[in-house]
Each structure stands twice: as structure tokens, then as C-alpha cells.
Coordinates of C-alpha atoms in Angstrom, one line a residue:
Chain A
X1 CA 21.1 -21.8 4.8
X2 CA 19.8 -18.3 4.3
X3 CA 16.8 -19.1 6.5
X4 CA 19.2 -19.8 9.3
X5 CA 21.0 -16.5 8.8
X6 CA 17.7 -14.6 9.0
X7 CA 16.7 -16.3 12.3
X8 CA 20.2 -15.7 13.7
X9 CA 20.0 -12.1 12.8
X10 CA 16.6 -11.8 14.4
X11 CA 17.8 -13.5 17.6
X12 CA 20.7 -11.1 17.7
X13 CA 18.6 -8.0 17.3
X14 CA 16.2 -9.0 19.9
X15 CA 18.4 -10.6 22.5
X16 CA 21.3 -8.1 22.0
X17 CA 23.7 -11.0 22.4
X18 CA 26.3 -11.0 19.6
X19 CA 27.1 -14.5 18.4
X20 CA 30.5 -13.5 17.2
X21 CA 33.3 -12.0 19.1
X22 CA 33.2 -8.2 19.2
X23 CA 35.7 -6.2 17.2
X24 CA 37.0 -3.0 18.7
X25 CA 35.9 0.2 16.9
X26 CA 39.4 1.4 16.6
X27 CA 40.2 -1.5 14.3
X28 CA 37.4 -0.6 11.8
X29 CA 38.9 0.5 8.5
X30 CA 37.6 3.8 7.2
X31 CA 36.2 2.4 3.9
X32 CA 33.9 0.2 6.1
X33 CA 33.1 2.8 8.8
X34 CA 32.1 5.6 6.4
X35 CA 29.4 3.7 4.4
X36 CA 28.3 2.1 7.7
X37 CA 27.6 5.5 9.3
X38 CA 25.9 6.8 6.1
X39 CA 23.8 3.6 6.2
X40 CA 22.9 4.3 9.8
X41 CA 22.0 7.9 9.0
X42 CA 19.9 6.7 6.0
X43 CA 17.8 4.4 8.2
X44 CA 17.3 6.9 11.0
X45 CA 16.9 10.1 9.0
X46 CA 13.3 9.5 7.9
X47 CA 12.3 8.6 11.4
X48 CA 13.9 11.8 12.7
X49 CA 12.1 13.8 10.0
X50 CA 8.8 12.4 11.4
X51 CA 9.7 13.7 14.8
X52 CA 10.9 17.1 13.4
X53 CA 7.8 17.7 11.4
X54 CA 5.3 16.4 13.9
X55 CA 2.5 18.8 14.8
X56 CA 3.4 18.6 18.5
X57 CA 1.1 21.4 19.6
X58 CA -1.9 19.9 17.8
X59 CA -0.9 16.3 18.8
X60 CA -3.2 15.9 21.8
X61 CA -6.2 16.8 19.6
X62 CA -5.2 14.5 16.9
X63 CA -4.6 11.6 19.2
X64 CA -7.7 11.8 21.3
X65 CA -10.0 11.5 18.3
X66 CA -12.0 8.3 18.4
X67 CA -11.0 7.4 14.9
X68 CA -7.4 7.1 16.0
X69 CA -8.2 5.0 19.0
X70 CA -10.4 2.8 16.9
X71 CA -7.7 2.2 14.4
X72 CA -5.0 1.6 17.0
X73 CA -7.2 -0.8 19.0
X74 CA -8.1 -2.7 15.9
X75 CA -4.4 -2.8 14.8
X76 CA -3.3 -4.2 18.2
X77 CA -6.1 -6.8 18.4
X78 CA -5.6 -8.0 14.8
X79 CA -1.8 -8.1 15.0
X80 CA -2.0 -10.1 18.2
X81 CA -4.7 -12.5 16.8
X82 CA -2.5 -12.9 13.6
X83 CA 0.5 -13.7 15.8
X84 CA -1.7 -16.3 17.7
X85 CA -2.7 -17.9 14.4
X86 CA 0.9 -17.9 13.3
X87 CA 2.0 -19.6 16.6
X88 CA -0.6 -22.3 16.4
X89 CA 0.1 -23.2 12.8
X90 CA 3.6 -21.9 12.4
X91 CA 5.4 -23.7 15.2
X92 CA 4.2 -27.2 14.0
X93 CA 5.1 -26.2 10.5
X94 CA 8.6 -25.2 11.5
X95 CA 9.0 -28.5 13.5
X96 CA 7.9 -30.4 10.4
X97 CA 10.5 -28.6 8.3
X98 CA 13.3 -28.9 10.8
X99 CA 12.8 -32.4 12.3
X100 CA 11.4 -34.6 9.6
X101 CA 12.5 -35.7 6.2
X102 CA 10.1 -35.9 3.3
X103 CA 10.5 -35.6 -0.4
X104 CA 10.4 -32.0 -1.6
X105 CA 11.1 -30.5 1.8
X106 CA 13.5 -27.9 0.4
X107 CA 10.8 -26.9 -2.1
X108 CA 8.2 -26.6 0.7
X109 CA 10.5 -24.5 2.7
X110 CA 11.0 -22.1 -0.3
X111 CA 7.2 -21.9 -0.7
X112 CA 6.8 -21.0 3.0
X113 CA 9.2 -18.1 2.6
X114 CA 7.4 -16.8 -0.5
X115 CA 5.1 -14.4 1.3
X116 CA 8.2 -12.7 2.6
X117 CA 9.3 -11.5 -0.8
X118 CA 5.9 -11.3 -2.4
X119 CA 4.5 -7.8 -2.8
X120 CA 1.8 -7.6 -0.2
X121 CA -0.8 -6.4 -2.7
X122 CA -0.1 -9.6 -4.7
X123 CA -0.7 -11.5 -1.5
X124 CA -4.0 -9.6 -1.1
X125 CA -5.2 -10.4 -4.6
X126 CA -4.2 -14.1 -4.1
X127 CA -6.1 -14.2 -0.8
X128 CA -9.2 -12.7 -2.6
X129 CA -9.0 -15.4 -5.3
X130 CA -8.6 -18.1 -2.7
X131 CA -10.8 -17.1 0.2
X132 CA -13.0 -14.4 -1.3
X133 CA -16.7 -14.9 -1.6
X134 CA -16.2 -16.1 -5.1
X135 CA -12.8 -17.6 -4.4
X136 CA -11.6 -21.2 -5.0
X137 CA -12.1 -22.2 -1.4
X138 CA -14.1 -19.1 -0.3
X139 CA -17.2 -20.0 -2.3
X140 CA -17.6 -23.2 -0.3
X141 CA -17.0 -21.4 2.9
X142 CA -19.8 -19.1 1.9
X143 CA -22.3 -21.7 0.7
X144 CA -21.7 -24.3 3.4
X145 CA -21.1 -22.1 6.5
X146 CA -22.1 -18.7 5.4
X147 CA -18.7 -17.3 6.1
X148 CA -17.2 -14.6 4.0
X149 CA -13.8 -13.2 5.0
X150 CA -13.4 -10.1 2.8
X151 CA -14.5 -6.8 4.5
X152 CA -14.4 -8.4 7.9
X153 CA -12.1 -8.1 10.9
X154 CA -11.3 -11.8 10.5
X155 CA -10.2 -11.0 7.0
X156 CA -7.7 -8.5 8.4
X157 CA -6.3 -11.3 10.7
X158 CA -6.1 -13.7 7.8
X159 CA -4.2 -11.1 5.6
X160 CA -1.8 -10.2 8.4
X161 CA -1.2 -13.9 9.3
X162 CA -0.5 -14.7 5.7
X163 CA 2.2 -12.1 5.6
X164 CA 3.6 -12.5 9.1
X165 CA 3.7 -16.3 9.6
X166 CA 6.8 -16.9 7.5
X167 CA 8.8 -14.7 9.9
X168 CA 7.8 -17.0 12.8
X169 CA 8.4 -20.2 10.8
X170 CA 11.8 -19.2 9.7
X171 CA 12.8 -18.0 13.1
X172 CA 11.6 -21.2 14.9
X173 CA 13.0 -23.5 12.2
X174 CA 16.4 -21.9 12.6
X175 CA 16.3 -22.3 16.4
X176 CA 15.2 -25.9 16.0
X177 CA 18.1 -26.7 13.7
X178 CA 20.5 -25.2 16.2
X179 CA 18.9 -27.1 19.1
X180 CA 20.5 -30.4 20.0
X181 CA 18.1 -33.3 19.0
X182 CA 19.9 -35.5 21.6
X183 CA 17.7 -34.1 24.4
X184 CA 14.7 -35.3 22.5
X185 CA 16.3 -38.7 21.9
X186 CA 17.1 -38.9 25.6
X187 CA 13.5 -38.2 26.5
X188 CA 12.4 -40.9 24.0
X189 CA 14.7 -43.5 25.6
X190 CA 13.0 -42.6 28.9
X191 CA 9.7 -43.6 27.5
X192 CA 8.3 -40.2 26.3
X193 CA 6.2 -40.2 23.1
X194 CA 7.4 -38.0 20.3
X195 CA 4.7 -35.4 21.1
X196 CA 5.4 -35.5 24.8
X197 CA 9.1 -34.9 24.0
X198 CA 8.2 -32.0 21.8
X199 CA 5.9 -30.5 24.5
X200 CA 8.2 -31.1 27.5
X201 CA 11.7 -30.9 26.0
X202 CA 11.7 -29.2 22.6
X203 CA 9.3 -26.4 23.3
X204 CA 11.1 -25.0 26.4
X205 CA 14.4 -25.4 24.6
X206 CA 13.4 -23.3 21.6
X207 CA 11.2 -20.8 23.6
X208 CA 13.5 -17.9 22.9
X209 CA 13.4 -18.6 19.2
X210 CA 9.6 -18.8 19.3
X211 CA 9.4 -15.5 21.2
X212 CA 11.8 -13.9 18.7
X213 CA 9.7 -15.1 15.8
X214 CA 6.5 -14.1 17.5
X215 CA 7.7 -10.6 18.0
X216 CA 8.8 -10.3 14.4
X217 CA 5.5 -11.7 13.2
X218 CA 3.6 -9.3 15.5
X219 CA 5.6 -6.3 14.3
X220 CA 5.1 -7.3 10.7
X221 CA 1.4 -7.8 11.2
X222 CA 1.1 -4.4 12.9
X223 CA 2.6 -2.7 9.8
X224 CA 0.8 -4.7 7.2
X225 CA -0.9 -2.5 4.6
X226 CA -1.1 -3.9 1.1
X227 CA -2.7 -7.3 1.7
X228 CA -5.1 -5.8 4.2
X229 CA -6.5 -3.0 2.0
X230 CA -6.7 -5.4 -0.9
X231 CA -8.3 -8.4 0.9
X232 CA -10.2 -6.8 3.8
X233 CA -11.0 -3.3 2.4
X234 CA -11.2 -0.2 4.5
X235 CA -13.9 0.5 7.0
X236 CA -13.4 2.4 10.2
X237 CA -13.7 0.3 13.3
X238 CA -13.9 -3.0 11.4
X239 CA -11.1 -3.3 8.9
X240 CA -9.3 0.1 9.0
X241 CA -6.0 -0.6 10.8
X242 CA -3.4 2.1 11.6
X243 CA -1.4 1.8 8.3
X244 CA -4.6 2.2 6.3
X245 CA -5.7 5.2 8.4
X246 CA -2.3 6.8 7.9
X247 CA -2.4 6.3 4.1
X248 CA -5.9 7.8 3.7
X249 CA -5.2 10.6 6.2
X250 CA -2.2 11.6 4.1
X251 CA -4.6 12.3 1.2
X252 CA -6.2 15.3 2.8
X253 CA -4.7 15.8 6.3
X254 CA -1.0 15.3 6.4
X255 CA -0.8 16.5 10.0
X256 CA -3.1 13.7 11.1
X257 CA -1.0 11.2 9.1
X258 CA 2.1 12.3 10.8
X259 CA 0.4 12.0 14.2
X260 CA -0.8 8.5 13.4
X261 CA 2.6 7.5 12.2
X262 CA 4.1 8.7 15.4
X263 CA 1.8 6.4 17.4
X264 CA 2.7 3.4 15.3
X265 CA 6.4 4.3 15.7
X266 CA 6.1 4.6 19.5
X267 CA 4.2 1.3 19.8
X268 CA 6.7 -0.5 17.7
X269 CA 9.7 0.9 19.6
X270 CA 8.0 0.2 23.0
X271 CA 7.3 -3.4 22.1
X272 CA 10.8 -4.1 20.7
X273 CA 12.4 -2.5 23.7
X274 CA 10.1 -4.0 26.3
X275 CA 10.5 -7.5 25.0
X276 CA 14.3 -7.2 24.6
X277 CA 14.6 -6.4 28.3
X278 CA 12.5 -9.3 29.4
X279 CA 14.5 -11.5 27.3
X280 CA 18.0 -10.6 28.4
X281 CA 16.9 -11.0 32.0
X282 CA 15.6 -14.5 31.4
X283 CA 18.0 -17.4 32.0
X284 CA 19.1 -18.9 28.8
Chain B
X1 CA 37.6 15.6 -10.8
X2 CA 37.4 18.3 -8.2
X3 CA 35.9 17.7 -4.8
X4 CA 36.4 21.1 -3.3
X5 CA 33.2 22.9 -4.1
X6 CA 29.6 22.0 -3.6
X7 CA 28.5 23.1 -7.0
X8 CA 30.4 20.3 -8.6
X9 CA 28.8 17.7 -6.4
X10 CA 26.4 16.3 -8.9
X11 CA 29.2 16.0 -11.5
X12 CA 31.5 14.2 -9.1
X13 CA 28.6 11.9 -8.3
X14 CA 28.2 10.8 -11.9
X15 CA 31.9 9.9 -11.9
X16 CA 32.2 8.4 -8.5
X17 CA 28.7 7.1 -7.8
X18 CA 29.6 4.4 -5.3
X19 CA 28.8 3.4 -1.8
X20 CA 28.4 6.4 0.4
X21 CA 27.4 8.5 -2.5
X22 CA 24.1 6.7 -2.9
X23 CA 22.5 8.7 -0.1
X24 CA 23.5 12.0 -1.6
X25 CA 22.3 10.8 -4.9
X26 CA 18.9 10.2 -3.4
X27 CA 18.7 13.8 -2.2
X28 CA 20.1 15.2 -5.4
X29 CA 17.6 13.3 -7.5
X30 CA 14.8 15.8 -7.5
X31 CA 16.9 18.8 -8.2
X32 CA 18.8 17.2 -11.0
X33 CA 15.7 15.8 -12.7
X34 CA 14.2 19.2 -13.4
X35 CA 17.3 20.4 -15.2
X36 CA 18.4 17.2 -16.9
X37 CA 16.1 16.8 -19.8
X38 CA 18.3 18.3 -22.5
X39 CA 16.2 16.8 -25.4
X40 CA 13.0 18.6 -24.5
X41 CA 14.8 21.8 -23.6
X42 CA 16.7 22.2 -26.8
X43 CA 13.8 21.1 -29.0
X44 CA 11.4 23.5 -27.3
X45 CA 13.5 26.4 -28.3
X46 CA 14.8 25.4 -31.7
X47 CA 12.0 23.6 -33.5
X48 CA 8.5 24.8 -33.9
X49 CA 6.9 21.4 -33.5
X50 CA 6.5 19.8 -30.1
X51 CA 8.9 16.9 -29.3
X52 CA 10.3 15.0 -26.4
X53 CA 8.5 13.4 -23.6
X54 CA 5.3 14.8 -22.0
X55 CA 4.6 13.5 -18.5
X56 CA 0.9 13.6 -17.7
X57 CA -0.4 13.0 -14.2
X58 CA -4.1 12.1 -14.6
X59 CA -7.0 10.8 -12.5
X60 CA -7.5 7.0 -12.5
X61 CA -10.8 7.4 -14.2
X62 CA -9.1 9.0 -17.3
X63 CA -7.0 6.0 -17.9
X64 CA -8.6 4.5 -21.0
X65 CA -9.4 7.8 -22.8
X66 CA -6.1 9.5 -22.0
X67 CA -4.2 6.4 -23.2
X68 CA -6.0 6.7 -26.5
X69 CA -5.3 10.5 -26.7
X70 CA -1.7 9.9 -25.9
X71 CA -1.3 7.5 -28.8
X72 CA -3.0 10.0 -31.1
X73 CA -0.7 12.8 -29.9
X74 CA 2.4 10.7 -30.6
X75 CA 1.1 9.8 -34.1
X76 CA 0.3 13.5 -34.9
X77 CA 3.6 14.7 -33.5
X78 CA 6.4 12.3 -34.5
X79 CA 9.3 12.4 -32.0
X80 CA 7.0 12.9 -29.0
X81 CA 6.3 10.4 -26.3
X82 CA 3.5 10.7 -23.7
X83 CA 4.0 9.0 -20.4
X84 CA 1.2 8.7 -17.9
X85 CA 0.9 8.4 -14.2
X86 CA -2.7 7.4 -13.4
X87 CA -3.9 7.3 -9.8
X88 CA -6.1 8.8 -7.2
X89 CA -6.3 12.6 -7.8
X90 CA -5.2 13.3 -4.2
X91 CA -2.2 11.1 -4.4
X92 CA -1.2 12.7 -7.7
X93 CA -1.6 16.2 -6.3
X94 CA 0.5 15.3 -3.3
X95 CA 3.3 14.0 -5.5
X96 CA 3.2 17.1 -7.7
X97 CA 3.4 19.5 -4.7
X98 CA 6.1 17.1 -3.4
X99 CA 8.2 17.9 -6.5
X100 CA 7.4 15.1 -8.9
X101 CA 8.6 16.1 -12.4
X102 CA 5.3 16.4 -14.4
X103 CA 4.1 18.6 -17.2
X104 CA 0.3 18.3 -17.1
X105 CA -2.1 17.5 -14.3
X106 CA -5.7 16.4 -15.0
X107 CA -7.7 15.9 -11.8
X108 CA -11.1 14.4 -11.1
X109 CA -12.2 17.4 -9.1
X110 CA -11.6 21.1 -8.6
X111 CA -10.8 20.4 -4.9
X112 CA -7.8 18.2 -5.7
X113 CA -6.6 20.6 -8.4
X114 CA -6.8 23.3 -5.8
X115 CA -4.1 21.4 -3.8
X116 CA -1.7 22.1 -6.7
X117 CA -2.9 25.7 -7.4
X118 CA -2.8 26.6 -3.7
X119 CA 0.9 25.8 -3.7
X120 CA 1.4 27.8 -6.9
X121 CA 2.5 24.8 -8.8
X122 CA 0.3 25.4 -11.8
X123 CA 1.4 27.6 -14.7
X124 CA -2.0 28.1 -16.2
X125 CA -5.5 28.6 -14.7
X126 CA -7.1 25.1 -14.6
X127 CA -9.7 24.6 -17.3
X128 CA -12.6 22.2 -17.0
X129 CA -12.4 19.8 -19.9
X130 CA -15.0 17.2 -19.1
X131 CA -17.5 16.3 -16.5
X132 CA -18.3 12.9 -15.1
X133 CA -21.5 11.4 -13.6
X134 CA -21.8 8.6 -11.1
X135 CA -23.4 5.3 -11.8
X136 CA -24.1 2.2 -9.8
X137 CA -22.0 -0.8 -10.9
X138 CA -23.7 -4.1 -10.1
X139 CA -22.9 -7.8 -10.9
X140 CA -23.6 -8.9 -14.5
X141 CA -27.4 -9.5 -14.9
X142 CA -28.1 -7.4 -11.8
X143 CA -29.0 -10.4 -9.6
X144 CA -29.9 -8.2 -6.6
X145 CA -32.3 -6.1 -8.7
X146 CA -30.7 -2.8 -7.9
X147 CA -32.8 -0.1 -9.5
X148 CA -32.1 3.0 -7.4
X149 CA -29.6 4.5 -5.0
X150 CA -32.1 3.6 -2.2
X151 CA -31.8 0.0 -3.1
X152 CA -28.2 0.0 -2.1
X153 CA -29.3 0.6 1.5
X154 CA -31.0 -2.8 1.6
X155 CA -29.5 -5.0 4.4
X156 CA -27.4 -7.9 3.3
X157 CA -26.2 -6.1 0.2
X158 CA -22.4 -5.6 0.1
X159 CA -21.7 -2.2 -1.3
X160 CA -18.3 -0.5 -1.6
X161 CA -17.8 3.3 -1.9
X162 CA -14.7 5.3 -2.6
X163 CA -13.2 6.9 0.5
X164 CA -14.5 10.4 1.1
X165 CA -11.0 11.8 0.6
X166 CA -11.1 10.9 -3.1
X167 CA -13.4 12.7 -5.6
X168 CA -15.6 9.7 -6.4
X169 CA -16.2 9.2 -2.7
X170 CA -17.0 12.9 -2.2
X171 CA -19.4 12.8 -5.1
X172 CA -21.1 9.7 -3.8
X173 CA -21.5 11.2 -0.4
X174 CA -23.0 14.3 -2.0
X175 CA -25.6 12.3 -3.9
X176 CA -26.5 10.3 -0.8
X177 CA -26.8 13.5 1.3
X178 CA -29.0 15.1 -1.4
X179 CA -31.4 12.2 -1.3
X180 CA -31.2 11.9 2.5
X181 CA -30.0 8.3 2.4
X182 CA -27.7 6.6 4.9
X183 CA -25.6 3.9 3.4
X184 CA -23.1 1.8 5.3
X185 CA -20.7 0.3 2.9
X186 CA -18.5 -2.7 3.6
X187 CA -15.5 -0.7 2.6
X188 CA -14.3 2.7 1.7
X189 CA -11.8 2.1 -1.2
X190 CA -8.8 4.2 -1.9
X191 CA -9.7 5.0 -5.5
X192 CA -12.5 4.4 -8.0
X193 CA -10.8 1.5 -9.8
X194 CA -10.3 -0.5 -6.7
X195 CA -14.0 0.0 -5.8
X196 CA -14.9 -1.3 -9.2
X197 CA -12.5 -4.2 -8.9
X198 CA -14.3 -5.5 -5.8
X199 CA -17.4 -5.8 -8.0
X200 CA -15.6 -7.3 -10.9
X201 CA -14.2 -10.0 -8.6
X202 CA -17.8 -10.5 -7.3
X203 CA -16.6 -9.8 -3.7
X204 CA -19.0 -6.8 -3.5
X205 CA -22.6 -6.7 -4.9
X206 CA -22.5 -3.1 -6.0
X207 CA -20.2 0.0 -6.1
X208 CA -20.9 3.7 -6.7
X209 CA -18.4 4.6 -9.4
X210 CA -18.3 6.8 -12.5
X211 CA -20.2 6.1 -15.7
X212 CA -17.0 6.0 -17.5
X213 CA -15.6 3.2 -15.3
X214 CA -18.7 1.1 -15.8
X215 CA -18.3 1.6 -19.6
X216 CA -14.6 0.7 -19.4
X217 CA -15.3 -2.5 -17.5
X218 CA -17.5 -3.9 -20.3
X219 CA -19.4 -7.1 -19.6
X220 CA -17.9 -7.6 -16.1
X221 CA -20.4 -5.2 -14.5
X222 CA -23.8 -3.8 -15.2
X223 CA -24.5 -0.1 -14.9
X224 CA -27.6 1.3 -13.2
X225 CA -28.2 5.0 -13.6
X226 CA -29.8 7.0 -10.7
X227 CA -31.3 10.5 -10.9
X228 CA -29.5 11.7 -7.8
X229 CA -26.2 11.5 -9.7
X230 CA -27.2 14.8 -11.5
X231 CA -26.6 16.5 -8.1
X232 CA -23.1 15.3 -7.8
X233 CA -21.4 15.8 -11.2
X234 CA -17.6 16.0 -11.1
X235 CA -15.8 18.6 -13.1
X236 CA -12.4 17.6 -14.3
X237 CA -9.8 20.4 -14.5
X238 CA -6.6 20.3 -16.5
X239 CA -3.6 22.5 -16.1
X240 CA 0.0 23.0 -17.2
X241 CA 2.4 22.7 -14.3
X242 CA 4.8 25.4 -13.3
X243 CA 8.0 23.4 -13.4
X244 CA 7.0 21.5 -16.5
X245 CA 10.2 20.1 -18.1
X246 CA 8.5 20.1 -21.5
X247 CA 6.0 23.0 -21.4
X248 CA 5.7 23.3 -25.2
X249 CA 4.6 19.8 -25.9
X250 CA 2.5 19.8 -22.7
X251 CA 0.5 22.8 -24.1
X252 CA 0.0 20.9 -27.3
X253 CA -1.3 17.9 -25.4
X254 CA -3.7 20.1 -23.4
X255 CA -4.9 21.6 -26.7
X256 CA -5.6 18.1 -28.1
X257 CA -7.6 17.2 -25.0
X258 CA -9.7 20.3 -25.4
X259 CA -10.1 20.0 -29.2
X260 CA -13.1 18.6 -30.9
X261 CA -11.1 15.5 -31.7
X262 CA -10.2 15.0 -28.0
X263 CA -13.7 15.7 -26.8
X264 CA -14.9 12.9 -29.2
X265 CA -12.6 10.4 -27.6
X266 CA -13.7 11.5 -24.1
X267 CA -17.5 11.5 -24.8
X268 CA -17.1 8.1 -26.4
X269 CA -15.7 6.9 -23.1
X270 CA -18.8 8.2 -21.3
X271 CA -17.7 11.6 -20.2
X272 CA -20.0 14.7 -20.5
X273 CA -19.0 17.9 -22.3
X274 CA -17.8 20.6 -19.9

């Protein structure tokens, strides 16, 4: 039930389409309005502070450094790759959870959401123990295929996908549950196989939900820090994504850290805004 | 309960403390913290013996030895409690200049201590209390036969270093530069303990860390000394902080660290005398 709420909220944010009738502001009681405004200020104030304290004059220098571009590029590539992995694995998983019935399904769904609440560093340690060179599965990857994930760009993608995929699964599962299964049944009576029905009927039907989930997953992957630094380490150009660069820059060069943060903020806002527009314009 | 003046804001907060007040409380936190330790304030002026809580911010590499010293201090001074915040020296320095309520700062390098003294946040001139030397940590049994710093540059060997922004990384770089070696690690870790952890988990083959960390890790890693480490010895300064909530007990703790007894604990952990 909570999963459904989350996905609804996500869809609301991104489509800008309220699901419930709008209440006029004049009717909002003061005891609700006041904390609401304080809450709004609380969420926006830190972002404003970032803008106020930004070293604007020095910004061009900070941003044209190759280290920044390296980190930004790596961040964008890895977040996109992690979203791709999440789509390929997450959509089928969401379908399984929403459309089939098997024993322990509720439990599986709870497990899927676990990385959402797990501290990212714990996720990183768990990944090391599972996929590390000496890990439960990782030692076989190493001895059979010579693949080691820690300290590689692929490791960054794995860490980000681990943390971001639940957002996509939850979002898609919620959309699937809201979608009417009778369309699929109709397709089946017309002779379509279950997979064809999924491909030709279900997928277009839940496309907005998939897009919403993908954007959430992408944004989460872009901001991922704990699991990445724990599992993939920190090496410029290979595993140092923007959040890691921000953290380490803060140690001895706060101005650079602020500049890097601004870039991440701008990218995040641009993506959310850009996708939102495309969405509302699309026919539902 | 008056709401008229600003001066009574913190008091009203304690009474009201709901909803909208939460945000104000966040901003009031730092200011109320420095003044709201009545136990330490009163005891500092009335009784000759130190009492109350001493908050020590110390470099991650001091974790084992300072924890021991903290226990000794509490035993020798009943009624005192030593709480620690161990972490990367830079991070600690940043939180101190950011207003974190601490009494003592023990850093792993003069450079990180300077962050605090530059902001005039230290009450005493920092004093070097120990020195620390680098060592190579390898897997147990040293399967890659690492015998020198140069061996770390062998291809195929996964080496982790501390990031150059933290003292252990700066020292490692100094040692590498002094011996004109170029080493490409697989990762620059954010502090010495996380560099060591990567070797303990066998994800990395070697790490350049402090002697003391190798010692603390016990059988999980094997230490390899290298002569170049003599060119990159870190000095650890300690200082009383300006806004120390419990300056009296803090001074007593610093005295313990510098005493023969304290030095024994530190050298047993692998530190060198100043």
C-alpha cells in the first residue's frame, strides 16, 4: 500500500497533475499553512545558501578544470548506465510483483524496497562482501572470468543501480497495479501471447510510470555517494563521480566544493524540469 | 510564557517545542550548546579536580590509543567522562571551525591543525605529542612479495592510497616524491582506516598506511617497512580549543596525553616519541 503511495507521489511531482481536487488557498487553516511554509523554507534554504555563498567570480575557473568535467562526465555516464540496468531488470521485476501470484510475494516486495531505507554505506559493504574480489559471488567472477568490480567504472554502475533500482520497481509496480488488466486479457483473447501482450499493450500503457521511475532512479544514481565510495573507491576519471569530488574538495577547498555542488544542482533541476515539460505535452 | 522579546526565544522553545518551532530549534542548537553544560561549568569553578564531560576530536589513527587513554583518565578522575569523535583530520577541523562543541583537537598533521589555529579557534599553541611513520600494509603472508615502496608500482598490483587531502595521503605522496616513484593506485580513500579496510577485506593487495594502523589491525594485514618513510614522518599536534565547554578537564586530558604514562600507551601502539 505504501509502495503505491510513493509511486503516486512520484507521478504527481513529475507530471504536475494532481490526482485529487485542488483546494483553494483561502480555505487553508493557519495551523496547517504556517508549518507548511516553514517546511518549504526549510527545504529551500540550504539550496539558497549554496547560491548565496557561491564563488561566482571564481566560478568559470573552477568549472573549466578538467577534474570537474571528468567527474561530471563520469557521473552522467554512470547514472545513465545504472538507469539502463534498472530498466532492463527492474521493469520485469515490477511486472512479476504486480501481475503474478506466488508464495512470499509480499516478502519479496519488502526486500526489493530494502535498499531504499538501507544506509548507502551499508549497501556498499554488502556489495563488497557479495561482488568484491574476495566476495561470495565475486571470487568466482574473478577466478572464472577474471572480472573484478571494485575500483572500476562498472563497479560504480553496480553500486548506483543497487541503490536506484528500487525507485524504478516501486514506481512501475504502482503504475501496473493501477493499469486495467482487461486490456491485456482482451489482447490474449485475440490470440496474443502473454509476452506479446506485455510488449504491445502493457508497456505503452505504463510508459509514463516507467519514465517517472527512470527519472527518479537516474536522479538517485546521480547523487549516490556512500555505496559508490565504499564499493568502487575513489579514483579521478574512473570511479570519482561528482558527489565524491564534492566531498573530497570540501576537505581543503570549500569554494571548489560549492562550485561542484552548483553543477550537480543545475543538472538535477534541468533534468527534472525538462522531463516534466515533455511529459505534460505528451498525450496520456 | 512571554513571546514578545527575542531573548526569551530559547526559553519559549523549550516550553512550546512543536511543529514550526523545529526549524528555529535547528538554528538555535549551536548557540545553546556552548552555554548549556551547567555540570562542567559549575564544577570547573567550584571543585579543584576535573569533572564532567571532555569532548575530544581526534584523528582516526589515534582511535585505539586514545580510547585506552580515555578510560585511564576516567578511572583517575572519577566523575569525568571522555567522549571521542574520531575521523579524518580535515573533516574534524572543518567541523570545529564550523562550531562543533569540542574541548580538545588532536590532528594527524600540523597542516590540518593550522585550519583550526588560522581561524583562531585554538586556545593554546598546538604541541606535538607523537609522530607517526608510514608502513605498507599487505595481505597476510605477503603473497605478492612486497619488499619495498618500488614493488608497489608493479603492474597488476592493486594498491590503495589515502587521498592527498588527508595527512596519510599527503605523507605517502611525499615519500613517493622523495624516491621519485610514480604510483597509480586503484583508489584514493577518504581516510587511513578505509584504506586499510580495503586490504583487510582483500579487495586491495596493499595500502600505504601508518605503522600504528598496521599494528592495530593485528593478523589481518602484514606490515612492510620502507626506508623512504623516514622522509615523511607525520607530527601530531594537540591543542585546547577556544570555546571548550570544559576547559579544566580538557587541560588535564592533554596533560595525560603528554605525560610519561600517556606516552607509554602511544608508543606501545606504534607511535614515535615527539
